[in-house]
């Protein structure tokens, strides 16, 4: 994790700006022999792609990925995989107003303060458009997981929009792909639809969200204490996504309110191996996977680019009011769902490789 | 961040087990010429030290730090600083019962699964005793901050124990050092005292907590997008602490419930530079510091080692009940306070060095 | 230095194969505000470009670089710079013969052994074509050096071809650019021309070379002991170039034959600062620059792809004779000259940034 | 490789100064379950230990290693291994003369220039005493190789002292341990003995050396192009050793004089697998091991601390003559032999772990 690179053994470096000619990910350390073609990656990019419905930005980008290296005759060669996505629908004139102004709650001001200059077109490097590159890298990770850890499944979904949460009693995995919000609760999804329409059209506002991402089928023993714990790297992975302000593993912040007796996931030996009475731990103990579902949750703040005026200053220090026109997501959390899946897949693959590097698959027997 | 090493330019590697002869931190990349003697570090270790009152483990460790390298005539030389703390009060027999048993909610089982063997004495490497080494490294970071970023102040405190939260209206910085809980609200502190005594003596139980740590005086422009963002590294830093299950920056998980209008920290030009209407962002935008207070919060789960029986299995797969005697913290969150301060100090110093490496202190002017 | 990434703070990751659609370098950690346009990079690529004269491969590649990110209005923004070079003159059919055969002395066999598959077209990732990406990255490093360490000059030249060495008495900096061999001795250059023509046309053979690369104007105090010494990183940099088998700093291997009295570079205080009686050290003591010229030398083995038959085996283990047609450099050392300059520039910039990160430019005074 | 840390997955960080209380290595990433006790390490330290005969420094250090962490009941646990060696025979007064003076050819001056201060006692961090920590880390690597790559043997020896080289016709592996110089040629060893005695006693001088280190039994397929090639990391490993000025793989610098026809290691299929007609490559092609012996050679310059006067300056810039008394090695190359073995062992283990991390042991079949 250094500047624009993520990962230990399976590493990717993302590059590109919102309104430059292209963006992408340089993926290094992928195992050799993994079947990979553009369609394997495209399917995930299509989930994240903007302009698909009225609830996300109207910027219309095909987000077509090109594999420029690292694959020969449909299989990875173990050398770097360059994934490039061209930008096609830049409208930089939309941003003329903010060239010399800082949107409150946006990275405009901090990039300017740090670097002394910034690419203001569409937020430049700080744009959530960077996350397309992560999704592409995540597509490679998923293919590789299919080879090295068959059975791992990663699924993200939204559990809260603004103050409106799902009802866990109505949780249905099959609903997740059937609405614009990756929402497992169809009743909530319908409510969110109305709320977001009002927020966008009438209130000229935006709203935050909570996303949960679950990995099933993760083998026990993955993770590397003390500073490369599985939960440490997952926290870093999610917090690195634009607009994320909180990350939870298992019980998360609610763990504070529990007692040790309540929080204990009791252990039993079942017919097919270990079972647990509960999963407060979110599948991770001491930074290492238990074999239970790995459960991560994170909060996305509301988009700072809104049509409602907010007080700010210009680069020369004079006061102004900022109203952001352009094309923006009223709830950027929606598109964070496939991004979080990609980051989860990358972290898991990376740790599976790290583990087999150090331990060679040595495992302690139980029973 | 690789295995047992934390940091980019200012890096430390911790080593040692709960019941081995010693533990410590190998600190690399410290600026030269920083005044440093053992007392500069000892003051922070004394805050974390066990056995100081009845609310923490009764293991009595002096936690005296020795500086074995990297300092000449009271100043750092720019070469690695080895900080060693001897273990003196090991009572490994206390752990005889758990040699072949796994405590529910503890890393016992995952270390066994991953490595095929584990040091069971006091939890070995997974013990919170490792955090003494972080506090020592943090002591070095604080001294260096005094040289390279004079004015940075890092303060941690507990804001919630179990279900009992502080009243922010009673927040008093001066109270933090005056009770056993680093609690800024004296009324809450008194309540917690009674609650914890009951929990420990009568209920044979433990409880979780929420800690907040604030850095004041951090200059704007610190942080390195995209995967070494200041908030990303802070999330990793806190999540790497034993028992932490959630991390928040600024509004944290509550940001999900806000709208863009409410969440905007409006910007004004004051007489002494920039001011903001609020600090929902927790001092970080786009991964880079704004110059406001950097605010991080995290939840610690309840200690899994409790006197109440919990169902588990032995290494041979047979069922058992686990009751952990030994000496344990009823609320391990208390001692997490100085640990979180140390981690914050290390992250800030590391990013200040990274920033001056890349930008040389170049800054964008406003006004 | 991890897999396909080089550098600490100024880092680049190269990607791409000899016969894929493109190759390039993802450059991260560049200081912001550095003037950069394609022409600044193209000038160095043009030096390395194949097909320029009869002494290098006849593959005709324009090696035109595109800057896809990290630059705004002609200046670097501090975010990743993607440099892409399209391959245009692939003739993969030339390599049909070696699909299932291993060239002696070539990486064909080890890539196959390691990865289980390889891209055989033009050597795939193991082709010296990868070095175009390094030269591009080096072009960025040179521009940045112009900003952060004005006055550093990096110059490479060939001092030996086969058994024929230059005469140091005829050394002339101005000659370096005036012949096909970057040779500072015009007499040697003329001899080499004849020799190489014979070797290529009549002898169907290839030959090795020694290149020297010198950096003038490097400030004292650059380098980071113990495992990121300036000479350590330079050795790694040069040894990572295709076909390099030996690296020397200053006296190099010849230092073994010297006594301490002869090897001592005596120190004097001149009117303009320190002067030395000699530079056996090659400008580096204890891994840190002295302010003298940094002098590195390395040997390149002869190209293994030759028209003369050599005994080998096929992938099925049966014996065969290999004669490599294709288009190859009779002395790959020629094109290694601009590559070594690029690597030197990258190492110097990286260490200058590292140094200002750790020390902030603190320096010990003398006199 | 960052500051004081070496390695990718198997990493060690060395710490400590020549005249501080102790020095050591923090070893991280060791596979679990490796048998390890102090004697396994001590045997290698005893080879490097000073004061053993009149040809090395008379400083008398037992170099007894203590294992402070990472081992439980005689086996590694997969957590960091702290190896500490106490300094016992410091005589810092010997160095009083050089407090304010810079030895020509020594790191005294560059440490001062870089850091603004230095620990002058015995050269502080720049002392070759640091190499004891590498030898200790190498002892761990050798034990681990015994577990993960049984059959790898690493042997170093001296092939040149000053201008006197061994006669390869008299090369005898069994002689290596039978003289003070790790010399495989008994005739050369006897000559060197006389030469070094004269040099030390009569000439008050020192001399350089060439060491060769060979690893037998390395499996094919180890190494990771492009910037973590096996030869790249070996070059870095050897160049990081004090006083090393040149590194060669296989033919090394002599490869420049060869033609492609002569340099080709022809490949045959023997009864027990691949065989080669020669090993010009030194066991590495394209950065990846071929299965042949890995052969590395390096030159050590003469010790700069000699009894003969050399011109230099004081810290205040005034001229002086330096005569170094203290206790120094007349040929520091002798003790570099066990150090180079340690570095070779560490690099090999690290790359074996890296390889199984990425490829999981996937291998291309031949025949």
Short mmCIF file of C-alpha atoms in Angstrom, two decimals, chain C residues 1-6 8 12-14 102-107 109-117 125-126 130 133-134 160-163 195 199 203-210 220-229 231-233 235-237 239-269 274 276 280-291 297-304 306 308-318 320 343 351 354-355 358-359 361-367, chain D residues 1-6 8 12-14 102-107 109-117 125-126 130 133-134 160-163 195 199 203-210 220-229 231-233 235-237 239-269 274 276 280-291 297-304 306 308-318 320 343 351 354-355 358-359 361-367:
data_model
loop_
_atom_site.label_atom_id
_atom_site.label_comp_id
_atom_site.label_asym_id
_atom_site.label_seq_id
_atom_site.Cartn_x
_atom_site.Cartn_y
_atom_site.Cartn_z
CA UNK C 1 11.46 -3.45 -5.78
CA UNK C 2 8.74 -6.00 -6.03
CA UNK C 3 8.09 -8.03 -9.09
CA UNK C 4 7.60 -5.39 -11.77
CA UNK C 5 7.97 -2.28 -9.63
CA UNK C 6 11.19 -0.36 -9.06
CA UNK C 8 10.95 3.49 -3.01
CA UNK C 12 7.58 2.82 -11.62
CA UNK C 13 5.92 -0.39 -12.69
CA UNK C 14 6.57 -1.55 -16.22
CA UNK C 102 14.43 -23.12 -25.95
CA UNK C 103 17.25 -20.82 -27.09
CA UNK C 104 20.43 -21.60 -25.11
CA UNK C 105 21.30 -18.68 -22.89
CA UNK C 106 17.79 -17.21 -23.17
CA UNK C 107 14.98 -16.91 -20.64
CA UNK C 109 13.31 -22.12 -20.68
CA UNK C 110 13.13 -20.54 -17.24
CA UNK C 111 9.85 -18.71 -17.95
CA UNK C 112 8.44 -22.03 -19.11
CA UNK C 113 9.76 -23.81 -16.04
CA UNK C 114 8.44 -21.19 -13.64
CA UNK C 115 5.06 -20.29 -15.03
CA UNK C 116 4.11 -23.39 -16.97
CA UNK C 117 3.37 -21.23 -19.99
CA UNK C 125 8.01 -10.24 -21.23
CA UNK C 126 11.66 -11.26 -21.18
CA UNK C 130 10.67 -3.88 -21.90
CA UNK C 133 9.36 1.56 -20.66
CA UNK C 134 12.31 2.20 -18.35
CA UNK C 160 34.32 -2.16 -24.21
CA UNK C 161 32.91 -4.27 -27.03
CA UNK C 162 33.98 -7.90 -26.91
CA UNK C 163 37.65 -7.84 -26.10
CA UNK C 195 34.20 -5.68 -36.06
CA UNK C 199 30.48 -10.45 -36.66
CA UNK C 203 30.38 -14.76 -38.35
CA UNK C 204 26.63 -14.95 -37.59
CA UNK C 205 27.49 -14.16 -34.04
CA UNK C 206 26.96 -11.57 -31.33
CA UNK C 207 29.15 -10.03 -28.68
CA UNK C 208 29.08 -8.56 -25.16
CA UNK C 209 29.99 -5.10 -23.96
CA UNK C 210 30.82 -2.94 -20.95
CA UNK C 220 26.57 14.74 -0.95
CA UNK C 221 24.40 12.88 1.55
CA UNK C 222 22.13 10.91 -0.80
CA UNK C 223 21.60 7.23 0.01
CA UNK C 224 20.05 5.26 2.83
CA UNK C 225 21.95 2.56 4.67
CA UNK C 226 21.94 -0.40 5.16
CA UNK C 227 19.76 -2.16 2.62
CA UNK C 228 18.77 0.81 0.50
CA UNK C 229 22.28 2.09 -0.01
CA UNK C 231 25.19 1.61 -4.52
CA UNK C 232 22.90 -1.26 -3.54
CA UNK C 233 20.04 0.26 -5.48
CA UNK C 235 23.53 -2.47 -8.51
CA UNK C 236 19.95 -3.73 -8.46
CA UNK C 237 18.96 -1.21 -11.12
CA UNK C 239 21.48 -5.97 -12.82
CA UNK C 240 17.76 -5.84 -13.62
CA UNK C 241 18.55 -4.78 -17.20
CA UNK C 242 18.38 -7.67 -19.67
CA UNK C 243 21.63 -9.56 -20.21
CA UNK C 244 23.61 -7.77 -17.49
CA UNK C 245 25.97 -10.13 -15.63
CA UNK C 246 28.15 -7.81 -13.57
CA UNK C 247 27.99 -4.39 -11.91
CA UNK C 248 30.78 -2.24 -10.55
CA UNK C 249 30.91 0.97 -8.52
CA UNK C 250 34.06 3.07 -8.84
CA UNK C 251 37.03 0.70 -8.93
CA UNK C 252 34.65 -2.24 -9.02
CA UNK C 253 36.17 -5.72 -9.18
CA UNK C 254 39.60 -4.11 -9.48
CA UNK C 255 39.28 -2.83 -5.90
CA UNK C 256 40.22 -6.32 -4.79
CA UNK C 257 43.75 -5.86 -6.07
CA UNK C 258 44.34 -2.54 -4.32
CA UNK C 259 45.82 -1.88 -0.92
CA UNK C 260 44.24 0.45 1.59
CA UNK C 261 46.92 3.03 1.02
CA UNK C 262 46.33 3.11 -2.72
CA UNK C 263 42.57 2.98 -2.47
CA UNK C 264 42.22 5.92 -0.08
CA UNK C 265 40.63 8.93 -1.73
CA UNK C 266 42.39 11.62 0.27
CA UNK C 267 40.28 14.58 1.34
CA UNK C 268 41.15 18.25 1.04
CA UNK C 269 39.30 21.47 1.66
CA UNK C 274 35.69 19.48 -0.46
CA UNK C 276 39.42 14.49 -3.25
CA UNK C 280 38.24 5.04 -6.34
CA UNK C 281 34.99 5.00 -4.39
CA UNK C 282 32.91 5.99 -7.41
CA UNK C 283 31.27 8.75 -5.42
CA UNK C 284 29.76 6.56 -2.73
CA UNK C 285 30.98 5.74 0.80
CA UNK C 286 28.90 3.66 3.19
CA UNK C 287 26.06 3.75 0.68
CA UNK C 288 25.88 7.56 0.73
CA UNK C 289 27.04 9.98 -1.98
CA UNK C 290 30.20 12.00 -1.36
CA UNK C 291 29.47 14.70 -3.90
CA UNK C 297 29.92 0.14 -14.83
CA UNK C 298 28.25 -3.05 -16.00
CA UNK C 299 28.80 -5.91 -18.40
CA UNK C 300 26.22 -7.05 -20.92
CA UNK C 301 26.50 -10.59 -22.22
CA UNK C 302 26.23 -11.29 -25.95
CA UNK C 303 22.73 -11.71 -27.40
CA UNK C 304 21.70 -15.35 -27.20
CA UNK C 306 22.13 -15.80 -33.14
CA UNK C 308 24.81 -19.89 -35.61
CA UNK C 309 23.37 -23.27 -34.60
CA UNK C 310 23.47 -24.25 -30.92
CA UNK C 311 22.40 -27.54 -29.34
CA UNK C 312 19.18 -27.46 -27.34
CA UNK C 313 15.99 -29.40 -26.68
CA UNK C 314 12.35 -29.09 -27.56
CA UNK C 315 9.59 -28.80 -24.98
CA UNK C 316 9.04 -32.53 -25.34
CA UNK C 317 12.65 -33.17 -24.35
CA UNK C 318 13.93 -34.21 -27.77
CA UNK C 320 17.39 -30.08 -31.63
CA UNK C 343 17.91 3.69 -14.39
CA UNK C 351 17.04 8.72 -3.23
CA UNK C 354 13.86 9.59 0.27
CA UNK C 355 16.57 11.75 1.79
CA UNK C 358 13.81 11.43 6.30
CA UNK C 359 16.22 14.27 6.96
CA UNK C 361 17.63 18.36 4.06
CA UNK C 362 19.45 18.48 7.40
CA UNK C 363 23.15 18.38 6.67
CA UNK C 364 26.35 18.22 8.66
CA UNK C 365 28.58 21.22 8.15
CA UNK C 366 32.26 20.88 7.40
CA UNK C 367 34.47 23.89 7.81
CA UNK D 1 14.54 -3.43 0.69
CA UNK D 2 13.84 -0.28 2.56
CA UNK D 3 16.37 1.42 4.75
CA UNK D 4 17.38 -1.32 7.16
CA UNK D 5 15.10 -4.09 5.95
CA UNK D 6 16.01 -6.73 3.40
CA UNK D 8 10.17 -9.50 0.24
CA UNK D 12 14.93 -9.08 8.19
CA UNK D 13 15.68 -5.70 9.70
CA UNK D 14 19.08 -5.26 11.28
CA UNK D 102 37.18 11.69 8.60
CA UNK D 103 39.07 8.57 7.51
CA UNK D 104 39.66 8.68 3.72
CA UNK D 105 37.65 5.94 2.04
CA UNK D 106 35.38 5.51 5.07
CA UNK D 107 31.72 6.36 5.65
CA UNK D 109 32.26 11.75 6.22
CA UNK D 110 29.08 10.78 4.39
CA UNK D 111 27.19 9.88 7.58
CA UNK D 112 28.17 13.27 8.94
CA UNK D 113 27.12 15.00 5.74
CA UNK D 114 23.78 13.20 5.56
CA UNK D 115 22.60 13.12 9.13
CA UNK D 116 24.38 16.08 10.66
CA UNK D 117 25.63 13.82 13.45
CA UNK D 125 26.17 1.90 12.22
CA UNK D 126 28.58 1.84 9.27
CA UNK D 130 26.44 -4.98 11.49
CA UNK D 133 23.18 -9.61 12.43
CA UNK D 134 22.98 -10.75 8.81
CA UNK D 160 41.59 -13.62 -4.74
CA UNK D 161 43.51 -11.58 -2.16
CA UNK D 162 45.07 -8.44 -3.53
CA UNK D 163 46.59 -9.42 -6.83
CA UNK D 195 51.51 -11.83 2.40
CA UNK D 199 51.12 -6.33 4.97
CA UNK D 203 53.56 -2.43 5.54
CA UNK D 204 50.84 -1.10 7.89
CA UNK D 205 48.46 -1.60 5.07
CA UNK D 206 45.35 -3.54 4.11
CA UNK D 207 44.18 -5.29 0.96
CA UNK D 208 41.06 -6.18 -1.04
CA UNK D 209 39.69 -9.56 -2.01
CA UNK D 210 37.28 -11.44 -4.26
CA UNK D 220 14.59 -24.32 -11.40
CA UNK D 221 11.94 -21.61 -11.58
CA UNK D 222 12.96 -19.41 -8.62
CA UNK D 223 13.08 -15.66 -9.26
CA UNK D 224 10.60 -12.97 -10.15
CA UNK D 225 11.10 -10.69 -13.13
CA UNK D 226 11.54 -7.81 -13.84
CA UNK D 227 12.68 -5.85 -10.79
CA UNK D 228 12.87 -8.69 -8.29
CA UNK D 229 14.95 -10.98 -10.45
CA UNK D 231 20.21 -11.95 -9.85
CA UNK D 232 18.94 -8.44 -9.13
CA UNK D 233 18.29 -9.34 -5.52
CA UNK D 235 23.42 -8.15 -6.61
CA UNK D 236 21.65 -5.93 -4.08
CA UNK D 237 22.36 -8.42 -1.30
CA UNK D 239 26.49 -4.84 -2.77
CA UNK D 240 24.87 -4.01 0.57
CA UNK D 241 27.76 -5.72 2.41
CA UNK D 242 30.34 -3.26 3.71
CA UNK D 243 33.21 -2.45 1.33
CA UNK D 244 31.79 -4.35 -1.66
CA UNK D 245 32.43 -2.52 -4.96
CA UNK D 246 31.50 -5.08 -7.62
CA UNK D 247 29.16 -8.04 -8.08
CA UNK D 248 29.17 -10.69 -10.77
CA UNK D 249 26.78 -13.49 -11.72
CA UNK D 250 28.29 -16.44 -13.63
CA UNK D 251 30.77 -15.03 -16.14
CA UNK D 252 30.28 -11.58 -14.67
CA UNK D 253 32.27 -8.74 -16.19
CA UNK D 254 34.06 -11.28 -18.40
CA UNK D 255 30.79 -11.91 -20.26
CA UNK D 256 31.49 -8.69 -22.16
CA UNK D 257 34.40 -10.32 -23.95
CA UNK D 258 32.48 -13.39 -25.06
CA UNK D 259 30.58 -13.97 -28.28
CA UNK D 260 27.09 -15.38 -28.36
CA UNK D 261 28.36 -18.67 -29.67
CA UNK D 262 30.82 -19.09 -26.82
CA UNK D 263 28.47 -17.87 -24.15
CA UNK D 264 25.61 -20.24 -25.01
CA UNK D 265 25.07 -22.87 -22.36
CA UNK D 266 23.82 -25.64 -24.60
CA UNK D 267 20.94 -27.72 -23.28
CA UNK D 268 20.63 -31.49 -23.25
CA UNK D 269 18.18 -33.94 -21.82
CA UNK D 274 18.21 -31.33 -17.98
CA UNK D 276 23.94 -28.00 -19.72
CA UNK D 280 28.27 -19.14 -18.13
CA UNK D 281 24.90 -17.91 -16.91
CA UNK D 282 25.69 -18.69 -13.27
CA UNK D 283 22.44 -20.58 -12.92
CA UNK D 284 20.13 -17.69 -13.79
CA UNK D 285 18.39 -16.79 -17.07
CA UNK D 286 15.94 -13.91 -17.29
CA UNK D 287 16.16 -13.52 -13.53
CA UNK D 288 14.95 -17.08 -12.91
CA UNK D 289 17.00 -20.07 -11.75
CA UNK D 290 17.81 -22.79 -14.27
CA UNK D 291 18.55 -25.52 -11.73
CA UNK D 297 31.23 -13.29 -7.06
CA UNK D 298 32.05 -9.96 -5.49
CA UNK D 299 34.99 -7.70 -4.75
CA UNK D 300 35.73 -6.23 -1.36
CA UNK D 301 37.88 -3.13 -1.22
CA UNK D 302 40.74 -2.87 1.27
CA UNK D 303 39.90 -1.69 4.78
CA UNK D 304 40.19 2.09 4.94
CA UNK D 306 45.09 1.60 8.33
CA UNK D 308 49.69 4.40 7.31
CA UNK D 309 49.05 8.15 7.31
CA UNK D 310 46.62 9.57 4.74
CA UNK D 311 45.68 13.19 4.12
CA UNK D 312 42.27 14.29 5.29
CA UNK D 313 40.44 17.11 7.03
CA UNK D 314 38.87 17.75 10.40
CA UNK D 315 35.22 18.60 10.88
CA UNK D 316 36.22 22.26 11.03
CA UNK D 317 37.77 21.98 7.57
CA UNK D 318 41.40 22.13 8.63
CA UNK D 320 45.21 16.70 9.01
CA UNK D 343 22.84 -13.21 2.24
CA UNK D 351 12.44 -16.23 -3.52
CA UNK D 354 7.67 -15.69 -3.22
CA UNK D 355 7.49 -18.29 -5.95
CA UNK D 358 2.54 -16.58 -6.78
CA UNK D 359 2.64 -19.87 -8.64
CA UNK D 361 4.52 -24.54 -7.32
CA UNK D 362 3.00 -24.71 -10.81
CA UNK D 363 5.76 -25.76 -13.17
CA UNK D 364 6.18 -26.25 -16.91
CA UNK D 365 7.02 -29.79 -17.88
CA UNK D 366 9.85 -30.61 -20.22
CA UNK D 367 9.97 -34.03 -21.79
#
